[in-house]
Tab-separated table of C-alpha atoms and ligand atoms in Angstrom:
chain	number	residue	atom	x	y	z
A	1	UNK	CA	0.000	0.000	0.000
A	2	UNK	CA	2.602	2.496	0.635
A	3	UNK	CA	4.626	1.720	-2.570
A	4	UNK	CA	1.586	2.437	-4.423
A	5	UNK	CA	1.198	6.418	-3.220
A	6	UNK	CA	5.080	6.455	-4.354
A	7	UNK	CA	4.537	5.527	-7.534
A	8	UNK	CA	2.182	8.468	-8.154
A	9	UNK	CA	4.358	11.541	-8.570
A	10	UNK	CA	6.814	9.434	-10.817
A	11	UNK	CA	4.593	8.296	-13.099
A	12	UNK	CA	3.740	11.844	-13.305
A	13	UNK	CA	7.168	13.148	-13.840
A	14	UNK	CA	7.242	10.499	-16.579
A	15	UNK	CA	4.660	11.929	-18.257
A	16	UNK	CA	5.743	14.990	-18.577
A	17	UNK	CA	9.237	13.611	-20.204
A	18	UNK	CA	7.093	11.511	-22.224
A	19	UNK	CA	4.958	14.501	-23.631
A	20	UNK	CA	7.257	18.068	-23.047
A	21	UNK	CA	10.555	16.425	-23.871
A	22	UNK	CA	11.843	19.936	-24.167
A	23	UNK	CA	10.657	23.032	-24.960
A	24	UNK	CA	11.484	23.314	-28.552
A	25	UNK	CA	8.701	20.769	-29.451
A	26	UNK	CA	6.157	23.222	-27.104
A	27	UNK	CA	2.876	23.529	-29.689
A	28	UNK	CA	2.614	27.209	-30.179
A	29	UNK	CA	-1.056	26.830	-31.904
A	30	UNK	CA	-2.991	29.443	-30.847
A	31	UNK	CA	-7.298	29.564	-30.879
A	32	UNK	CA	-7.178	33.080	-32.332
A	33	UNK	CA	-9.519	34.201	-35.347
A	34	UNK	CA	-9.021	37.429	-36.656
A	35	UNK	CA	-11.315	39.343	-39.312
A	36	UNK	CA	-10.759	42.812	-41.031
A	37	UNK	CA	-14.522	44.727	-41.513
A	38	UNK	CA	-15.674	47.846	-42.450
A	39	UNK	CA	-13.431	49.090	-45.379
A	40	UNK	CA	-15.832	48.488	-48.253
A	41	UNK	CA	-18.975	50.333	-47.273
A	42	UNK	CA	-21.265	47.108	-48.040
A	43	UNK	CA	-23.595	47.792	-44.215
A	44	UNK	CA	-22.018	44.230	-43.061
A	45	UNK	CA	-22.211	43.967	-39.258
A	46	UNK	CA	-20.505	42.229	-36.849
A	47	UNK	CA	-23.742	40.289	-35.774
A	48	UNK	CA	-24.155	38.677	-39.192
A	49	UNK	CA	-19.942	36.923	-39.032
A	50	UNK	CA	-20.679	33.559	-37.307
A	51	UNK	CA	-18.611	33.368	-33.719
A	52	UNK	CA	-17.431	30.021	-32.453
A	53	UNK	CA	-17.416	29.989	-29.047
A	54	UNK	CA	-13.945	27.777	-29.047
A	55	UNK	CA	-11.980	30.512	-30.720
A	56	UNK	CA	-10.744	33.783	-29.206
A	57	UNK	CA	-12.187	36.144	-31.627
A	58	UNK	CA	-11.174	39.773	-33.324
A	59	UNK	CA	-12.806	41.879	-35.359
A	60	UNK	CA	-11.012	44.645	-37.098
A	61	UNK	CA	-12.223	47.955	-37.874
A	62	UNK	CA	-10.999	48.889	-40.837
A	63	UNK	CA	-9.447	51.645	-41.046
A	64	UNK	CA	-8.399	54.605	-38.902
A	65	UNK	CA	-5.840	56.807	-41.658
A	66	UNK	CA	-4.030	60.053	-40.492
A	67	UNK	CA	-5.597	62.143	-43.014
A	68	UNK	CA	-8.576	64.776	-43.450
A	69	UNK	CA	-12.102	63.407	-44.773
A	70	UNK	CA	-12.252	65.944	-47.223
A	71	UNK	CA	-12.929	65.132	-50.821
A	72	UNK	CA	-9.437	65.206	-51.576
A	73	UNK	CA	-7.880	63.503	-48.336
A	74	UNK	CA	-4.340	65.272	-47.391
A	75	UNK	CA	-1.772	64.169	-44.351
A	76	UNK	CA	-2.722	65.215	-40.496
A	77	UNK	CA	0.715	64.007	-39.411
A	78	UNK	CA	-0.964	61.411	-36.867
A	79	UNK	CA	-4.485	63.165	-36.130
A	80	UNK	CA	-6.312	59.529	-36.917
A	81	UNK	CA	-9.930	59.625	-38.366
A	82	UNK	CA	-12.339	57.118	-39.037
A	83	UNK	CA	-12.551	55.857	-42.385
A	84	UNK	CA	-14.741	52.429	-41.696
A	85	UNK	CA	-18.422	51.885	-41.970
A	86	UNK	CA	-19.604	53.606	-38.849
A	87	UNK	CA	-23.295	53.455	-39.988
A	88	UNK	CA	-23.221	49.523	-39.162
A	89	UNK	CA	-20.268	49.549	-37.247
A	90	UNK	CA	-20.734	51.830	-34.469
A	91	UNK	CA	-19.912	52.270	-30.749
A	92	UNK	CA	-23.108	50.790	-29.771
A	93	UNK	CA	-22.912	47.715	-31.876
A	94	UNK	CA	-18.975	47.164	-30.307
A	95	UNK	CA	-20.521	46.861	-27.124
A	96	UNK	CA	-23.922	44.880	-27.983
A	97	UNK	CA	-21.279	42.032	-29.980
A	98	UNK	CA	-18.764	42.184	-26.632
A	99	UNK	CA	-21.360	41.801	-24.243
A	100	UNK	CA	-23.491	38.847	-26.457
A	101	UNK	CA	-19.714	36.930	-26.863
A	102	UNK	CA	-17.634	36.936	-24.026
A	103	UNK	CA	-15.220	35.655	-26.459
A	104	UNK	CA	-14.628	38.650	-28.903
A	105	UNK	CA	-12.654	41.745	-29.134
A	106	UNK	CA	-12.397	44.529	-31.390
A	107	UNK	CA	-9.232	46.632	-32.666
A	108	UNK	CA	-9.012	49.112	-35.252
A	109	UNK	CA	-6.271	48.980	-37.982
A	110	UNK	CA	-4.232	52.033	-39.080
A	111	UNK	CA	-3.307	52.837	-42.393
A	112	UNK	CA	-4.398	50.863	-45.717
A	113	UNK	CA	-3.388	50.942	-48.897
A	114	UNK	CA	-5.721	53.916	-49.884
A	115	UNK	CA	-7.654	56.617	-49.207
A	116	UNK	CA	-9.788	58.660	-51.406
A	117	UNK	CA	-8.410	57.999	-55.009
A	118	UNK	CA	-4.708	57.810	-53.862
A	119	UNK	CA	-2.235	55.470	-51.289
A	120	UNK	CA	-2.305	56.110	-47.883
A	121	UNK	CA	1.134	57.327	-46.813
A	122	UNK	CA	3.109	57.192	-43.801
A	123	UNK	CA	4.175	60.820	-44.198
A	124	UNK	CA	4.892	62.333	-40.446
A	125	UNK	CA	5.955	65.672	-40.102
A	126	UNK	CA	8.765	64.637	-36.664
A	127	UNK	CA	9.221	61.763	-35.092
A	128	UNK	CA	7.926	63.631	-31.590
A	129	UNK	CA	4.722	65.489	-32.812
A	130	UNK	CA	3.494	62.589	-34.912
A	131	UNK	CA	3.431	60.181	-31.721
A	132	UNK	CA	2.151	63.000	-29.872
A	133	UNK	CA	-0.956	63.599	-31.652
A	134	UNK	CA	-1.343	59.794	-32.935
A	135	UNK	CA	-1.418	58.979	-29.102
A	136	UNK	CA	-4.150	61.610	-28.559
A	137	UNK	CA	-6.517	61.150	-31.504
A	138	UNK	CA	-6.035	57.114	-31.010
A	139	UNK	CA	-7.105	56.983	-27.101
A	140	UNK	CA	-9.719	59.200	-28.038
A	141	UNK	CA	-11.034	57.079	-30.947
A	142	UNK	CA	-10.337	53.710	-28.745
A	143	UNK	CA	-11.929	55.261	-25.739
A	144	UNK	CA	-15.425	56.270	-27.775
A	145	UNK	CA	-15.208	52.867	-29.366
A	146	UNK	CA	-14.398	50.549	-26.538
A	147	UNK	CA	-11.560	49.303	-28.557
A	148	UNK	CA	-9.491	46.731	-26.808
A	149	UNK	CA	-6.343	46.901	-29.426
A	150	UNK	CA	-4.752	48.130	-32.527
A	151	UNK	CA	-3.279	46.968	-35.795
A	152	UNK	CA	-0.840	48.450	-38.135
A	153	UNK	CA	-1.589	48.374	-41.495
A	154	UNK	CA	0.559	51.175	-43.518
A	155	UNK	CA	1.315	50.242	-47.358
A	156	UNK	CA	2.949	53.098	-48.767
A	157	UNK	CA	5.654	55.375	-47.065
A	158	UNK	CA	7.630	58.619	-47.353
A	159	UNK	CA	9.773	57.527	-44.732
A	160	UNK	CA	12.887	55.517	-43.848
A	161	UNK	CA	12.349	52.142	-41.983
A	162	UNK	CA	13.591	53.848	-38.587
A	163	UNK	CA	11.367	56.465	-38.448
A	164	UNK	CA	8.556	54.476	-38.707
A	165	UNK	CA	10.238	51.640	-36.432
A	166	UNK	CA	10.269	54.895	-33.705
A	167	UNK	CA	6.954	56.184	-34.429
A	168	UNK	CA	5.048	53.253	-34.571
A	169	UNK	CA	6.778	51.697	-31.585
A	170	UNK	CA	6.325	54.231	-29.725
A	171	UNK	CA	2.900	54.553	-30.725
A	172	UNK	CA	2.491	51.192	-29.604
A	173	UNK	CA	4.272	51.362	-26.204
A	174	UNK	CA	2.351	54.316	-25.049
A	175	UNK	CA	-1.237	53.047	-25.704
A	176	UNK	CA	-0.371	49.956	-23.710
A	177	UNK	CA	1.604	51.604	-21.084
A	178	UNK	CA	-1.637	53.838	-20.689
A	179	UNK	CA	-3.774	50.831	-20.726
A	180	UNK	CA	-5.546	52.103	-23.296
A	181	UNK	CA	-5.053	48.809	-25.258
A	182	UNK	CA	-4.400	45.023	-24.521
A	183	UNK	CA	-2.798	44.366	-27.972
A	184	UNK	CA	-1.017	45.013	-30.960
A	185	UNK	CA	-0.660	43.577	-34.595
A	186	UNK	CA	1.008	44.215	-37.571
A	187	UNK	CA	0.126	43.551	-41.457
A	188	UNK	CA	2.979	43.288	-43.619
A	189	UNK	CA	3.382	41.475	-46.930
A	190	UNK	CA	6.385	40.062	-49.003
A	191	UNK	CA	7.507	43.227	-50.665
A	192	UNK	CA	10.826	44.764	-49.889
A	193	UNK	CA	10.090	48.242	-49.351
A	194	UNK	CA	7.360	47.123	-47.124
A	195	UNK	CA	9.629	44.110	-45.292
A	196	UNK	CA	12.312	46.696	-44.508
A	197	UNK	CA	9.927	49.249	-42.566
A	198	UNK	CA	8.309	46.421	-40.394
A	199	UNK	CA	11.361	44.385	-40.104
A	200	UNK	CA	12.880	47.493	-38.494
A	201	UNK	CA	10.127	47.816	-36.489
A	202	UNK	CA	10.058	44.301	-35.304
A	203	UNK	CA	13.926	44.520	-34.367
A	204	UNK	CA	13.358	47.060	-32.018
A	205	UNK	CA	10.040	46.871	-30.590
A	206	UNK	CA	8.695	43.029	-31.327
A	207	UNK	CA	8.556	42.708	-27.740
A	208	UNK	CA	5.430	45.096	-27.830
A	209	UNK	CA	3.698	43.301	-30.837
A	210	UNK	CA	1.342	40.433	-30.069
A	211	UNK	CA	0.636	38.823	-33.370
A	212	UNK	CA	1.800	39.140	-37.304
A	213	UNK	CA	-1.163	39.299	-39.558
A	214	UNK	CA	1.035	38.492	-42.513
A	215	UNK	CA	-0.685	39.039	-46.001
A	216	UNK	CA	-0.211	35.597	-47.269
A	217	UNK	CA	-3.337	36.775	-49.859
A	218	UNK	CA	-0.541	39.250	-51.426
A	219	UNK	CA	1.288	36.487	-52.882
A	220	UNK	CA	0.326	35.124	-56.318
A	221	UNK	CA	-3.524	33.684	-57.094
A	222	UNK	CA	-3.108	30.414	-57.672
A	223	UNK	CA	-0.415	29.354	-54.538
A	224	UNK	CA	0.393	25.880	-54.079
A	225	UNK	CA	0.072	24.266	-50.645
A	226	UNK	CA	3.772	23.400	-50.553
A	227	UNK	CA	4.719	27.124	-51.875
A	228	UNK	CA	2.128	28.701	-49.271
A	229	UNK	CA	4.109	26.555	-46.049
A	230	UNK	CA	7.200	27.671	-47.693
A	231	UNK	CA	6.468	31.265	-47.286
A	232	UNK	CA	4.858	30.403	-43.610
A	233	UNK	CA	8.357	29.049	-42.816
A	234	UNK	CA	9.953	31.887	-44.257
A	235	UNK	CA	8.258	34.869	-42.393
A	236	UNK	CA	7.756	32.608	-39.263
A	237	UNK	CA	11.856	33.299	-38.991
A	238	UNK	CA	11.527	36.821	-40.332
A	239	UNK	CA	9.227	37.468	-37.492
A	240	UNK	CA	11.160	35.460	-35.066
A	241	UNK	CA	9.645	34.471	-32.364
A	242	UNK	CA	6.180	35.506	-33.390
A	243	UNK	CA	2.984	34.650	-33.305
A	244	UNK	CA	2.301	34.149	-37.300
A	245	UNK	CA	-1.566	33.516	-38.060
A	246	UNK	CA	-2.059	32.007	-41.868
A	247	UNK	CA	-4.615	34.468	-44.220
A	248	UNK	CA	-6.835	34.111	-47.080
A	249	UNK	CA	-8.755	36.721	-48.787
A	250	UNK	CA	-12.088	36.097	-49.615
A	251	UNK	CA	-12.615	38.089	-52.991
A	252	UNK	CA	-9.795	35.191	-54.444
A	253	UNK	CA	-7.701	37.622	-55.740
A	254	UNK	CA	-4.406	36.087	-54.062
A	255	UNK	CA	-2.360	33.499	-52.344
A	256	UNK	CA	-3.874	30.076	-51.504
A	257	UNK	CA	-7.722	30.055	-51.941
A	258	UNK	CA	-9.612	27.907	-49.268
A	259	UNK	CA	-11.501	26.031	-51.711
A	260	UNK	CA	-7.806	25.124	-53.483
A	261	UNK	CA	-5.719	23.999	-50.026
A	262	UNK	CA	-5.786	26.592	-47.381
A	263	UNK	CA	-7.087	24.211	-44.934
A	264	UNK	CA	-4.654	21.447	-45.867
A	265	UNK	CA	-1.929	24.034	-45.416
A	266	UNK	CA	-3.303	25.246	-42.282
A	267	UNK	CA	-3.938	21.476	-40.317
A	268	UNK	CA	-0.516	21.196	-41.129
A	269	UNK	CA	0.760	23.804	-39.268
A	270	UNK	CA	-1.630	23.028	-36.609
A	271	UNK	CA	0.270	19.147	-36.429
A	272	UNK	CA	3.429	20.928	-36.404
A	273	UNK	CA	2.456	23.659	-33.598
A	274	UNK	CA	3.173	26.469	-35.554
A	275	UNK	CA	-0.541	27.820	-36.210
A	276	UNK	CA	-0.601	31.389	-34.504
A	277	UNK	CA	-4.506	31.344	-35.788
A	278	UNK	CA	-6.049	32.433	-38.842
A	279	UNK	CA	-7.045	35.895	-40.098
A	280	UNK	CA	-9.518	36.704	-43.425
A	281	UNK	CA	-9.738	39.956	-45.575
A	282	UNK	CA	-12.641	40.445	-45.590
A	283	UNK	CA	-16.053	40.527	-43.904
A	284	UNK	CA	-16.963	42.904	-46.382
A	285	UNK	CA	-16.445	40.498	-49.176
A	286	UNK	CA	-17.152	37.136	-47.143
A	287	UNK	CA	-20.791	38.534	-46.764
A	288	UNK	CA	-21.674	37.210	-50.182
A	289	UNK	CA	-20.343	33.607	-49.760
A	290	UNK	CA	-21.870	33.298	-45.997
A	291	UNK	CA	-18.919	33.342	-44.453
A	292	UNK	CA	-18.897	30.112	-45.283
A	293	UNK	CA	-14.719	30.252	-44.751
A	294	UNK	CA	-15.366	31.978	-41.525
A	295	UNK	CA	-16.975	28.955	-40.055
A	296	UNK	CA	-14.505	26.279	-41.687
A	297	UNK	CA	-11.375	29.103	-40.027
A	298	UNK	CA	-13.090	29.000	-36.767
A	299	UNK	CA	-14.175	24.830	-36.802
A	300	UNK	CA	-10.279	24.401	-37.689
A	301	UNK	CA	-9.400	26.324	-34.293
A	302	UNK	CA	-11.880	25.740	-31.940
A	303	UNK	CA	-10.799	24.539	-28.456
A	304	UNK	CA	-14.100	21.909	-28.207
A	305	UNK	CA	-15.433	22.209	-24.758
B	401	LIG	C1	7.482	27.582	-30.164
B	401	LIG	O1	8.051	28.855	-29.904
B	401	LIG	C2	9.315	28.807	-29.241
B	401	LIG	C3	9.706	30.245	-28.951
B	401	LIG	O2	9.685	31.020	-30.105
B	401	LIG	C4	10.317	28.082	-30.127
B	401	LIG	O3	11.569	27.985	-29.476
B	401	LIG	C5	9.790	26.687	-30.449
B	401	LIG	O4	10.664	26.042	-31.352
B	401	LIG	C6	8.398	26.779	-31.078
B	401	LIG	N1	7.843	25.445	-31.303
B	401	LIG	C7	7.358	25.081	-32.499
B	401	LIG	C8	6.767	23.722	-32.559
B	401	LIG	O5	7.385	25.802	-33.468
């Protein structure tokens, strides 16, 4: 009888050779579901995207540019306003989808590729004033939202790559040292301008950035499976120790389709423990297919309780 209560903990400690044999095998899967809405003006709301209640689930606003409204948009040097669908998307839907789904949050993203009939730049004025007045017209816009994080999404730039490394990281730093957010993203895609003004930014301030939306979508249409975990692979080390989610868009203009692999691509990421979650462009354009993706993304993910 007494031999038998000593066997306990080592069979436990056996286990946990057995299963953790070190920490380079650790799964880092991740639950997360992420989905851009808003930019395309076509009244879709966050009550109509299905929510699985096993994933930990973002919407995001889409987008907050620093530029005027006016007809022919020109740079504010970080004064942000709203350039998504407010109509549908408004304060008092944010809190009517948080409170229904104890499960979802909602950021905003910053930046875009356009606004009005040009790109939207990154175009500061300094370093210190645009953080300065990015920090104030963001807490503002998060605070009258009930935003819970941001995500940076700038395409075009008249800067170099430490600049916006500083500005953005800063950005960043402040808005969660204020606790005015819980999290941050970022959006690149495999272009070099682009690569060198995140990678720069990830050098110096990845330890502030929770997740890498990375535009797989921007690749060619017409991706292979074995091309698409290539590129995974690729921007997994780029991004060094972070958490990469895999993307489709839903218009099929780009990358892997999910009707042509995505899912094989993405269950085998998941075996491997290197699925930081899934993200979709867009809501906007998923509308029309029922989100049909939406709910294969989420079933993929889903912790089953
Ligand atoms: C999980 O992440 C850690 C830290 O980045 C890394 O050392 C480990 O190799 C990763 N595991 C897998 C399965 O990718």
């Amino acid at each position: 009888m007494e031999s038998s209560k000593l066997h306990i903990p080592l069979l436990l400690i056996l286990q946990a050779f057995i299963f953790f044999p070190s920490t380079q095998s650790a799964s880092n899967n991740s639950n997360l579901f992420r989905e851009y809405i808003g930019a395309e003006f076509k009244n879709v709301k966050f009550s109509e995207v299905p929510i699985n209640s096993g994933v930990e689930f973002h919407f995001i606003l889409s987008f907050a540019i620093d530029y005027t409204t006016s007809n022919s948009p020109s740079p504010t040097n970080g004064k942000f306003n709203i350039f998504w669908d407010t109509d549908n998307l408004s304060p008092s839907q944010v809190s009517a989808i948080k409170s229904k789904n104890s499960n979802v949050k909602v950021a905003l993203s910053l930046g875009g590729d356009g606004v009005g009939n040009g790109y939207a730049y990154f175009n500061p004025t300094s370093i210190q004033s645009w953080i300065s007045n990015a920090v104030s017209s963001l807490t503002q816009i998060i605070q009258d939202y009930s935003l819970d994080g941001i995500d940076i999404d700038y395409e075009h730039f008249k800067t170099d790559p430490s600049t916006f490394a500083k500005c953005i990281g800063e950005l960043i730093s402040t808005l969660k040292k204020n606790k005015v957010i819980s999290f941050a993203s970022i959006a690149p895609y495999d272009d070099d301008q682009v690569q060198s003004h995140y990678i720069a930014l990830w050098k110096s301030y990845g330890h502030v950035i929770d997740y890498v939306n990375f535009q797989f979508y921007a690749y060619d249409k017409g991706t292979t499976v074995s091309q698409f975990l290539k590129y995974f692979y690729t921007q997994k080390s780029n991004y060094n120790g972070g958490i990469v989610l895999a993307s489709f868009i839903s218009d099929g203009s780009g990358g892997l389709a999910p009707d042509k692999g995505f899912f094989t691509a993405c269950s085998r990421l998941k075996s491997e423990g290197k699925l930081g979650g899934i993200f979709v462009w867009c809501a906007d354009d998923s509308k029309g297919l029922g989100f049909k993706y939406e709910k294969q993304s989420q079933s993929l993910l889903a912790i089953s309780h």
